[in-house]
Every structure is written in C-alpha cells, then in structure tokens.
Short mmCIF file of C-alpha atoms in Angstrom, two decimals:
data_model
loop_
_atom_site.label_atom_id
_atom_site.label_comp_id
_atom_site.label_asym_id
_atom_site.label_seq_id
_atom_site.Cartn_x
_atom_site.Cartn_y
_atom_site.Cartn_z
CA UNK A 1 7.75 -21.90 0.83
CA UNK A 2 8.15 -19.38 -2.23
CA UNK A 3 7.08 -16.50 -1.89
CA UNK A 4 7.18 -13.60 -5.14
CA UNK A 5 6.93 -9.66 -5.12
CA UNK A 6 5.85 -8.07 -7.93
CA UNK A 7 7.15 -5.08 -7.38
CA UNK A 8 10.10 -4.06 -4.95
CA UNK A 9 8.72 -0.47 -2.97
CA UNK A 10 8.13 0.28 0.84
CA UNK A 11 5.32 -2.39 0.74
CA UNK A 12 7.38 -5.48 -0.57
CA UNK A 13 10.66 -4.26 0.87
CA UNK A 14 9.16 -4.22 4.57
CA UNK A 15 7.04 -7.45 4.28
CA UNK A 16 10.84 -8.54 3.08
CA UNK A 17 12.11 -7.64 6.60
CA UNK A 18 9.51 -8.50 8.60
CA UNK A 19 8.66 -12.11 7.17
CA UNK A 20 11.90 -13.08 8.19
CA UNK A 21 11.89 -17.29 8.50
CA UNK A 22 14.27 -20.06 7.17
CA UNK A 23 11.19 -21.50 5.64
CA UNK A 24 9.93 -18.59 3.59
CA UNK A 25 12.07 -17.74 0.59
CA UNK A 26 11.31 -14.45 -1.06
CA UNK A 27 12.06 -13.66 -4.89
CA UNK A 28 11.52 -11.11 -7.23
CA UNK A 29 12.76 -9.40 -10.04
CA UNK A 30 14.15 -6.26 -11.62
CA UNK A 31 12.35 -6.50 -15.04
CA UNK A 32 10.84 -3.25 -15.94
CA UNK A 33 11.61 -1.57 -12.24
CA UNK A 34 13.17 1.98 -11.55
CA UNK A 35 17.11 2.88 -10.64
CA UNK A 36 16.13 3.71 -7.49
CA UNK A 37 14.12 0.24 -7.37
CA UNK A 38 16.72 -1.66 -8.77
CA UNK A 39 19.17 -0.69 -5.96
CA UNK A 40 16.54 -1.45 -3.06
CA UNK A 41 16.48 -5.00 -4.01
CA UNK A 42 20.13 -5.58 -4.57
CA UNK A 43 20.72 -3.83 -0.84
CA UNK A 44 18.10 -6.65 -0.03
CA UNK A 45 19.45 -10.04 -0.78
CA UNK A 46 16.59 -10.86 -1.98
CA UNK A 47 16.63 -14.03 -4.56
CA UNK A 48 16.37 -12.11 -8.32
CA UNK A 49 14.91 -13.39 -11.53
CA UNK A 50 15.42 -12.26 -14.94
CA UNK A 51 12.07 -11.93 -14.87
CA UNK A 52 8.33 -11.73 -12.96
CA UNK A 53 7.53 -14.47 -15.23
CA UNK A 54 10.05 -17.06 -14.24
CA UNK A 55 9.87 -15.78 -10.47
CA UNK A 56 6.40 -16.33 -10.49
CA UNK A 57 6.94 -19.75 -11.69
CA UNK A 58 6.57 -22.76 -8.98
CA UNK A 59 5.58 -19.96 -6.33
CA UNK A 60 3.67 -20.94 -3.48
CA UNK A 61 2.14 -17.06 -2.87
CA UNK A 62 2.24 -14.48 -4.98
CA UNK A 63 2.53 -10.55 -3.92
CA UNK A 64 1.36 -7.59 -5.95
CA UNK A 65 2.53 -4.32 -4.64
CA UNK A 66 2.73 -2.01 -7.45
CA UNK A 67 0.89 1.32 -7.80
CA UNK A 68 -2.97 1.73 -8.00
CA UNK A 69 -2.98 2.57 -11.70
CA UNK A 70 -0.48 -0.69 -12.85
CA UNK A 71 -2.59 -3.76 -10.24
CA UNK A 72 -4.95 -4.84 -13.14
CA UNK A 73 -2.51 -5.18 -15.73
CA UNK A 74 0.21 -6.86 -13.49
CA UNK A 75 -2.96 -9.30 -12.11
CA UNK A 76 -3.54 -10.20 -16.20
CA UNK A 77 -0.24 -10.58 -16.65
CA UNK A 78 0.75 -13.16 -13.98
CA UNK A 79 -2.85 -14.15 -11.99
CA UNK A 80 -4.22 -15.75 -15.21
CA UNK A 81 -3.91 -19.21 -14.67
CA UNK A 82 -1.57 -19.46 -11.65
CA UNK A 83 -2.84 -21.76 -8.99
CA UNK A 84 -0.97 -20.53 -6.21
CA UNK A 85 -2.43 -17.63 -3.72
CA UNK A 86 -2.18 -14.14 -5.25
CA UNK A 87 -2.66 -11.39 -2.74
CA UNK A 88 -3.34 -8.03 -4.14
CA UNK A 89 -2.09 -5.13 -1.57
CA UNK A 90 -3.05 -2.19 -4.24
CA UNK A 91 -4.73 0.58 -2.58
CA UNK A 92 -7.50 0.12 -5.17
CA UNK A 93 -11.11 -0.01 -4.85
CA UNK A 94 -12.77 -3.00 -4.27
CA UNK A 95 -14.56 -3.29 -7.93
CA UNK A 96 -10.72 -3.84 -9.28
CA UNK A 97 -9.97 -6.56 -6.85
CA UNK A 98 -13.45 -8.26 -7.89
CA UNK A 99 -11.92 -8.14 -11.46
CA UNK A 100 -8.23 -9.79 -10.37
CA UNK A 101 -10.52 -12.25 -8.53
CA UNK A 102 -12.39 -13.02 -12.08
CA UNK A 103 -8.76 -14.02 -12.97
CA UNK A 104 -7.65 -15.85 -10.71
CA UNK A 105 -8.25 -19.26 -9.05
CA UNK A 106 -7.33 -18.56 -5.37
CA UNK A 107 -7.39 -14.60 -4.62
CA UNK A 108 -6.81 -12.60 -1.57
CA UNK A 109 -7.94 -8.89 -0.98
CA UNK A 110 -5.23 -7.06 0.80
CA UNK A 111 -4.85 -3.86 2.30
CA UNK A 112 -1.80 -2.74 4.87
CA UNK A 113 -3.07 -0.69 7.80
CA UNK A 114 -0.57 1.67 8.77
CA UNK A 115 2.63 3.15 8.50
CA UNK A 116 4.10 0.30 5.92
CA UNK A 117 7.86 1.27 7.16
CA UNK A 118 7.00 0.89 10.97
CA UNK A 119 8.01 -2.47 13.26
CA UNK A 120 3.77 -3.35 13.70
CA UNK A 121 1.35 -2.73 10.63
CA UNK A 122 -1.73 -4.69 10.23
CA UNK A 123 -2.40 -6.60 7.70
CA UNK A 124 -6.02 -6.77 6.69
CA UNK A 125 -7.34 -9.52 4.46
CA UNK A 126 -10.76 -10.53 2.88
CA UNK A 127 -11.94 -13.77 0.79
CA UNK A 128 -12.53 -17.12 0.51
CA UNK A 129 -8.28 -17.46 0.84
CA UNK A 130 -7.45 -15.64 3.65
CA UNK A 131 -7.36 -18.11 6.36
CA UNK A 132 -4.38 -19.83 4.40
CA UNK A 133 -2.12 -16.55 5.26
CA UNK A 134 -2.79 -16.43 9.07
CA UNK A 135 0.67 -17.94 9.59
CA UNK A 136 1.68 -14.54 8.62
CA UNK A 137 0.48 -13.38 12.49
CA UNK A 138 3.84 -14.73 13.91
CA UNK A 139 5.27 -11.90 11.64
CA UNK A 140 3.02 -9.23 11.62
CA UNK A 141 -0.30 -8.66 13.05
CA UNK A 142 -3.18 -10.12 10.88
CA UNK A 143 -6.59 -9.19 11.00
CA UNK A 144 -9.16 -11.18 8.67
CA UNK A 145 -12.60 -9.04 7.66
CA UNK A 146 -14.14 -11.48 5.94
CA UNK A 147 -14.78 -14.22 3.31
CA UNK A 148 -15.90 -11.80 0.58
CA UNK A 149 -13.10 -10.10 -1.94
CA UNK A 150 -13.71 -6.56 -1.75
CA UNK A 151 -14.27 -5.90 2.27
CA UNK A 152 -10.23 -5.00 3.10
CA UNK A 153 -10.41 -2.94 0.06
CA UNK A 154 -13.38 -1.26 1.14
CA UNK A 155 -12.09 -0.62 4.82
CA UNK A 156 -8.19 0.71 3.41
CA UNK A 157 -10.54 3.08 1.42
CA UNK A 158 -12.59 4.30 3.38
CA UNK A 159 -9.39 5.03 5.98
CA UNK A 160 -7.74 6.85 3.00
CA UNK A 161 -10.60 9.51 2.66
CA UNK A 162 -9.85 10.30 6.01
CA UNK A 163 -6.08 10.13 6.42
CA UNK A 164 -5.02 11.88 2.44
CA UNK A 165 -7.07 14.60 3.20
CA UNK A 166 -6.33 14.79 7.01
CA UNK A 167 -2.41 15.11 5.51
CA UNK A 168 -3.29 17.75 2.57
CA UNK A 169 -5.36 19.79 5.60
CA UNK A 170 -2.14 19.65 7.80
CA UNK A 171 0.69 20.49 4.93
CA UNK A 172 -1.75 23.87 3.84
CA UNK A 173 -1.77 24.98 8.12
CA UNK A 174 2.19 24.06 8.21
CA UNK A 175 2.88 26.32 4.96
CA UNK A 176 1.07 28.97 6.43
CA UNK A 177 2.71 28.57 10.04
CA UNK A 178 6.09 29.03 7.97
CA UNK A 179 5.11 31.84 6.24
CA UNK A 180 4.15 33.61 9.87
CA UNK A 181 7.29 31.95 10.85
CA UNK A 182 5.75 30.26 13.95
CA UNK A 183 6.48 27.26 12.73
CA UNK A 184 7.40 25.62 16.50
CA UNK A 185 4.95 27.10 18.25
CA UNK A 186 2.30 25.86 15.40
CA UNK A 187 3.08 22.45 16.27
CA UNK A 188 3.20 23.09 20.28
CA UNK A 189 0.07 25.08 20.21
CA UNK A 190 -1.53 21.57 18.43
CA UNK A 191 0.59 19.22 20.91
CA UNK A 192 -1.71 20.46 23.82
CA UNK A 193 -4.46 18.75 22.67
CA UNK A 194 -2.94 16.28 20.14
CA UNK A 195 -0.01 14.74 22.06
CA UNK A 196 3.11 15.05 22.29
CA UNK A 197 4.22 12.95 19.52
CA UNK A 198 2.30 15.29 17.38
CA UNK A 199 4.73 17.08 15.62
CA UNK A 200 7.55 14.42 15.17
CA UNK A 201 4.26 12.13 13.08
CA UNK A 202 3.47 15.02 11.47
CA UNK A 203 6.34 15.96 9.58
CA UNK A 204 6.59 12.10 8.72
CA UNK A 205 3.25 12.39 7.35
CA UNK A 206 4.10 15.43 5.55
CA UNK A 207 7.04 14.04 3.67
CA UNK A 208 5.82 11.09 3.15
CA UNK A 209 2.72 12.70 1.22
CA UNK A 210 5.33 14.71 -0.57
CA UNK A 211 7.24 11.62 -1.77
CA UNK A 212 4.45 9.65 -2.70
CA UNK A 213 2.24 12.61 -3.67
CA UNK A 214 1.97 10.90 -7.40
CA UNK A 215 0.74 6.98 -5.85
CA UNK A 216 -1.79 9.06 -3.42
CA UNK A 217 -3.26 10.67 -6.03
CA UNK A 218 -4.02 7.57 -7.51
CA UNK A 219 -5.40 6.63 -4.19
CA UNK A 220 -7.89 9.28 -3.93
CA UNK A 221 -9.06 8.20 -7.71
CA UNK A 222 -9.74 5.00 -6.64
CA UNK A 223 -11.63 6.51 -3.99
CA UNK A 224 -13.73 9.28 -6.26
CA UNK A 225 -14.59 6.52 -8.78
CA UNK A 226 -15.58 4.04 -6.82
CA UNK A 227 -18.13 6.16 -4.70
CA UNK A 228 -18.96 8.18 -7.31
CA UNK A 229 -20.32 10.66 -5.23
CA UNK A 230 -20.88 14.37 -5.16
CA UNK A 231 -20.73 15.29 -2.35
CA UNK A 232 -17.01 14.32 -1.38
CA UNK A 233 -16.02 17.76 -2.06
CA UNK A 234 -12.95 16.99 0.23
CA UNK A 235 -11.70 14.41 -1.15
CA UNK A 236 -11.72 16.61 -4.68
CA UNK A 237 -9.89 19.13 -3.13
CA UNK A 238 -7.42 16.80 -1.51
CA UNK A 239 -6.58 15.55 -5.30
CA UNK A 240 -6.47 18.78 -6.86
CA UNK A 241 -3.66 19.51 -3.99
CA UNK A 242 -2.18 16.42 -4.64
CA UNK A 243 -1.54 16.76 -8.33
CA UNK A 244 0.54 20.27 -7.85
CA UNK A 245 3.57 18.48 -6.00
#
C-alpha cells in the first residue's frame, strides 16, 4: 500500500512513525516546503518525489496535513479526479471539508485528537469512507463518528474553542505569576487541585501555542466563521492574543 503526505509537519511526520508496517509505504515530497520542512523529511527516510503531483500518482491513500488556510487549494490541486481515499486532517470547519468532498470521489473527514507528537492520539474520522481506514487501529487508536463528512470536523472544533482559549487563559496567569516572580508556587498552588502533572503539560501547552501561535490562529478562524456567532466573545479574545506572538 502507498500511502502520500501532502505536507511533512508534526501531523504527517508522527503518522510517519507510528504507521510503521512493511506493507505501508509512505511518500512525499519537498516541492514548495520550508528549510526547516525540508530537513524533517530527509531525517525521515521517507520515499521523496520531485513533486506532490507524481507522489500522488498510483497512491492508494492520500494525506493532507497542511495548514487551515492552504487545505482547499491543496484538495483542488490533487483531490480532483483521484480515485484513491483522500483524508483531510485540516483543523478546518466542516463547510470546507463538504467542499473537498464536492471534489473528490472517495473523501474522508479527519481530525487528530490530541497531542499529535504523543505515543496514543486518536484519530477521529467521518463519511461514507471511513470504515476503509480502520486498519489504521493496529497503529493508532481509531474512533469513527459517523457516515456524514463534516461530523470529525465539527467535534475537533468544537474541542478547539475549548482547549486555544483554555491555553491563551493559562499563558496571560503564567506571565503574570513571572512578573510576581512566583512562578513555582503558581503552578503548585494549581497542582492541588489539577494534578500533579499539571505544570510539566502546561508549559508543553504553552510552547507549543507559542510555536504554532500563527496555524492556531487560523484555527480559531475556522472556528469564528463557521459559527458565526456573537456571542463567542472568548474565542475573539483568544485570536486577538494569538495574533501578537
């Protein structure tokens, strides 16, 4: 089986490790990608194509992980008229993956549940398709919503209004702690009722917000145009943050 990543970030590089069988062969390319991109894949040994075109090309599954704002114009560049599965993993909101399903002949909604770099995300999946990727559940853990495109997408959004501006809410009370200079006792004070794992998931949630402050941004657009609704005055705020890193 052939298996293509459009797209070479945390996503596609842990799905690389993980899905780790004799029978699956992963490609990808480099066309168009970042330095810092570039050098993931060739510390990868992954199989690389001059291009996504050619990769894509006698591919058995297709993988789009790129960021929010580039998933509609990657699905109209290689979903048009490929007969394979194409799995969208965008964090995008469920009308775009209803437009990449217009496109293409045998679509899957994706949406990865937790922290992509850990040993055990979930994988959650929606459509008419997504019974064809539960071999994927000796791999990782797979967890299908439904047959209609748009459900994962709906689910990973909703969990993002929570969890981007659960992180933004957290980075403003650890700036202050630091400017008191209680930053330890901040996080033990919290630990007493949060667990003591607390801290150590914190500051992984802070920098990871602060390295992928630009992509979560993007996020929370998805989110603020897709309910298109007034009163999600956090979720605003959480942006506005967001957009200063």
């Amino acid at each position: 089986m052939n298996i293509t990543l459009i797209g070479f970030g945390k996503v596609s590089y842990n799905l690389f490790k993980l899905i780790d069988s004799p029978d699956i062969n992963f490609r990808t390319s480099a066309e168009g990608r970042s330095q810092k991109t570039i050098d993931l894949i060739n510390e990868s040994n992954i199989e690389v194509y001059d291009s996504f075109r050619e990769a894509v090309e006698k591919s058995d599954i297709v993988i789009s992980a790129v960021t929010p704002s580039q998933a509609l114009d990657v699905s109209r560049r290689y979903a048009r008229d490929y007969k394979g599965l194409y799995i969208d993993l965008n964090n995008v909101s469920p009308d775009t993956k209803n437009q990449i399903n217009e496109l293409c002949e045998n679509f899957v909604d994706g949406a990865v549940i937790g922290k992509i770099d850990s040993n055990n995300p979930t994988l959650f999946l929606s459509g008419k398709n997504a019974d064809k990727l539960l071999f994927l559940n000796d791999f990782l853990k797979v967890k299908i919503i439904s047959d209609k495109v748009g459900d994962a997408s709906k689910l990973k959004l909703l969990r993002s209004t929570y969890t981007k501006a659960l992180s933004v809410l957290l980075m403003e009370s650890y700036a202050l702690a630091q400017k008191l200079n209680l930053e330890d006792e901040f996080f033990d004070t919290l630990s007493l009722t949060e667990g003591d794992e607390f801290k150590d998931k914190s500051l992984s949630r802070i920098n990871n917000t602060l390295n992928s402050s630009k992509r979560k941004a993007e996020e929370l657009e998805e989110i603020l145009n897709y309910f298109n609704d007034d009163d999600l005055k956090m979720i605003k705020t959480a942006l506005l943050k967001l957009k200063q890193f």
